[in-house]
Amino acid sequence: DYMSEIKNKIRFESKITCASLQYMRNIPYRVIYVLGLNFGEFPTPYQPNQLSILAKEWYLADRNYNIEDKQTFLDTILSAQERLIVSYI
């Protein structure tokens, strides 16, 4: 009940919004500040499930998480209207 009340109250009113890239990727903002693009952390290294026999081999139609992260970053770059600030170590 608490979570459903919060989701109904979230509004984008030109204030600071903190969220994950994947949830805010196509929403245009004046300024976007991206944190945590450190080497080895972005794109997220994909590690298949060690217990799955199917995960040991990659097929053409399988989901590629590295490409999804890169596409999300591209969408974020394109949604910045005035300024994009990128932070990394």
PDB file of C-alpha atoms in Angstrom:
ATOM      1  CA  ASP A   1       0.000   0.000   0.000  1.00  0.00           C
ATOM      2  CA  TYR A   2       2.812   2.394   0.913  1.00  0.00           C
ATOM      3  CA  MET A   3       4.650   1.872  -2.380  1.00  0.00           C
ATOM      4  CA  SER A   4       1.514   2.373  -4.457  1.00  0.00           C
ATOM      5  CA  GLU A   5       0.877   5.681  -2.664  1.00  0.00           C
ATOM      6  CA  ILE A   6       4.428   6.874  -3.370  1.00  0.00           C
ATOM      7  CA  LYS A   7       4.250   5.954  -7.068  1.00  0.00           C
ATOM      8  CA  ASN A   8       1.086   8.026  -7.439  1.00  0.00           C
ATOM      9  CA  LYS A   9       2.769  11.054  -5.810  1.00  0.00           C
ATOM     10  CA  ILE A  10       5.904  11.149  -7.985  1.00  0.00           C
ATOM     11  CA  ARG A  11       5.848  14.155 -10.289  1.00  0.00           C
ATOM     12  CA  PHE A  12       8.526  15.811 -12.390  1.00  0.00           C
ATOM     13  CA  GLU A  13       8.262  19.463 -11.337  1.00  0.00           C
ATOM     14  CA  SER A  14      11.622  20.871 -12.516  1.00  0.00           C
ATOM     15  CA  LYS A  15      13.367  19.820  -9.331  1.00  0.00           C
ATOM     16  CA  ILE A  16      16.202  17.357  -8.788  1.00  0.00           C
ATOM     17  CA  THR A  17      15.306  13.786  -9.708  1.00  0.00           C
ATOM     18  CA  CYS A  18      17.617  10.911  -8.756  1.00  0.00           C
ATOM     19  CA  ALA A  19      17.044   7.649 -10.586  1.00  0.00           C
ATOM     20  CA  SER A  20      18.694   4.814 -12.431  1.00  0.00           C
ATOM     21  CA  LEU A  21      19.552   5.366 -16.102  1.00  0.00           C
ATOM     22  CA  GLN A  22      17.245   2.630 -17.305  1.00  0.00           C
ATOM     23  CA  TYR A  23      14.162   4.252 -15.756  1.00  0.00           C
ATOM     24  CA  MET A  24      14.825   7.818 -16.927  1.00  0.00           C
ATOM     25  CA  ARG A  25      16.313   7.171 -20.336  1.00  0.00           C
ATOM     26  CA  ASN A  26      13.818   8.876 -22.668  1.00  0.00           C
ATOM     27  CA  ILE A  27      12.653  11.751 -20.463  1.00  0.00           C
ATOM     28  CA  PRO A  28      14.134  15.091 -21.583  1.00  0.00           C
ATOM     29  CA  TYR A  29      15.851  17.226 -18.936  1.00  0.00           C
ATOM     30  CA  ARG A  30      17.776  20.491 -19.116  1.00  0.00           C
ATOM     31  CA  VAL A  31      20.779  19.131 -17.191  1.00  0.00           C
ATOM     32  CA  ILE A  32      21.689  15.481 -16.705  1.00  0.00           C
ATOM     33  CA  TYR A  33      24.445  14.403 -14.321  1.00  0.00           C
ATOM     34  CA  VAL A  34      25.574  10.774 -14.722  1.00  0.00           C
ATOM     35  CA  LEU A  35      27.553   9.201 -11.866  1.00  0.00           C
ATOM     36  CA  GLY A  36      29.542   5.985 -11.757  1.00  0.00           C
ATOM     37  CA  LEU A  37      30.855   5.450 -15.273  1.00  0.00           C
ATOM     38  CA  ASN A  38      34.026   3.911 -13.866  1.00  0.00           C
ATOM     39  CA  PHE A  39      36.194   1.566 -15.873  1.00  0.00           C
ATOM     40  CA  GLY A  40      35.061  -2.004 -15.262  1.00  0.00           C
ATOM     41  CA  GLU A  41      31.668  -0.902 -13.945  1.00  0.00           C
ATOM     42  CA  PHE A  42      30.126   0.541 -17.088  1.00  0.00           C
ATOM     43  CA  PRO A  43      28.889  -1.128 -19.161  1.00  0.00           C
ATOM     44  CA  THR A  44      27.872  -3.615 -16.509  1.00  0.00           C
ATOM     45  CA  PRO A  45      29.943  -6.771 -16.880  1.00  0.00           C
ATOM     46  CA  TYR A  46      27.615  -9.638 -17.658  1.00  0.00           C
ATOM     47  CA  GLN A  47      28.215 -12.869 -15.791  1.00  0.00           C
ATOM     48  CA  PRO A  48      25.931 -15.730 -16.777  1.00  0.00           C
ATOM     49  CA  ASN A  49      24.327 -17.903 -14.152  1.00  0.00           C
ATOM     50  CA  GLN A  50      26.901 -20.538 -13.223  1.00  0.00           C
ATOM     51  CA  LEU A  51      24.234 -23.166 -12.559  1.00  0.00           C
ATOM     52  CA  SER A  52      22.522 -22.832 -15.930  1.00  0.00           C
ATOM     53  CA  ILE A  53      23.556 -25.154 -18.733  1.00  0.00           C
ATOM     54  CA  LEU A  54      21.858 -22.866 -21.271  1.00  0.00           C
ATOM     55  CA  ALA A  55      23.886 -19.822 -20.142  1.00  0.00           C
ATOM     56  CA  LYS A  56      27.227 -21.377 -21.087  1.00  0.00           C
ATOM     57  CA  GLU A  57      26.735 -20.759 -24.817  1.00  0.00           C
ATOM     58  CA  TRP A  58      25.629 -17.499 -26.398  1.00  0.00           C
ATOM     59  CA  TYR A  59      23.169 -17.553 -29.301  1.00  0.00           C
ATOM     60  CA  LEU A  60      22.290 -14.783 -31.737  1.00  0.00           C
ATOM     61  CA  ALA A  61      18.851 -14.071 -30.231  1.00  0.00           C
ATOM     62  CA  ASP A  62      20.092 -14.022 -26.616  1.00  0.00           C
ATOM     63  CA  ARG A  63      19.917 -10.846 -24.596  1.00  0.00           C
ATOM     64  CA  ASN A  64      23.141  -8.815 -24.533  1.00  0.00           C
ATOM     65  CA  TYR A  65      23.336  -6.677 -21.384  1.00  0.00           C
ATOM     66  CA  ASN A  66      26.406  -4.719 -22.542  1.00  0.00           C
ATOM     67  CA  ILE A  67      24.569  -3.486 -25.627  1.00  0.00           C
ATOM     68  CA  GLU A  68      21.521  -2.604 -23.512  1.00  0.00           C
ATOM     69  CA  ASP A  69      23.679  -0.487 -21.175  1.00  0.00           C
ATOM     70  CA  LYS A  70      25.275   1.288 -24.126  1.00  0.00           C
ATOM     71  CA  GLN A  71      21.852   1.958 -25.689  1.00  0.00           C
ATOM     72  CA  THR A  72      20.563   3.343 -22.389  1.00  0.00           C
ATOM     73  CA  PHE A  73      23.570   5.671 -22.184  1.00  0.00           C
ATOM     74  CA  LEU A  74      22.984   6.849 -25.755  1.00  0.00           C
ATOM     75  CA  ASP A  75      19.324   7.568 -24.953  1.00  0.00           C
ATOM     76  CA  THR A  76      20.435   9.539 -21.897  1.00  0.00           C
ATOM     77  CA  ILE A  77      22.870  11.619 -23.949  1.00  0.00           C
ATOM     78  CA  LEU A  78      20.163  12.417 -26.463  1.00  0.00           C
ATOM     79  CA  SER A  79      17.660  13.421 -23.771  1.00  0.00           C
ATOM     80  CA  ALA A  80      19.963  16.115 -22.293  1.00  0.00           C
ATOM     81  CA  GLN A  81      18.712  19.455 -23.593  1.00  0.00           C
ATOM     82  CA  GLU A  82      21.366  21.901 -22.357  1.00  0.00           C
ATOM     83  CA  ARG A  83      24.131  20.123 -20.475  1.00  0.00           C
ATOM     84  CA  LEU A  84      25.395  16.597 -19.826  1.00  0.00           C
ATOM     85  CA  ILE A  85      27.855  16.037 -16.977  1.00  0.00           C
ATOM     86  CA  VAL A  86      29.589  12.658 -16.727  1.00  0.00           C
ATOM     87  CA  SER A  87      31.436  11.526 -13.589  1.00  0.00           C
ATOM     88  CA  TYR A  88      33.946   8.687 -13.416  1.00  0.00           C
ATOM     89  CA  ILE A  89      37.094   7.656 -11.551  1.00  0.00           C
TER      90      ILE A  89
END
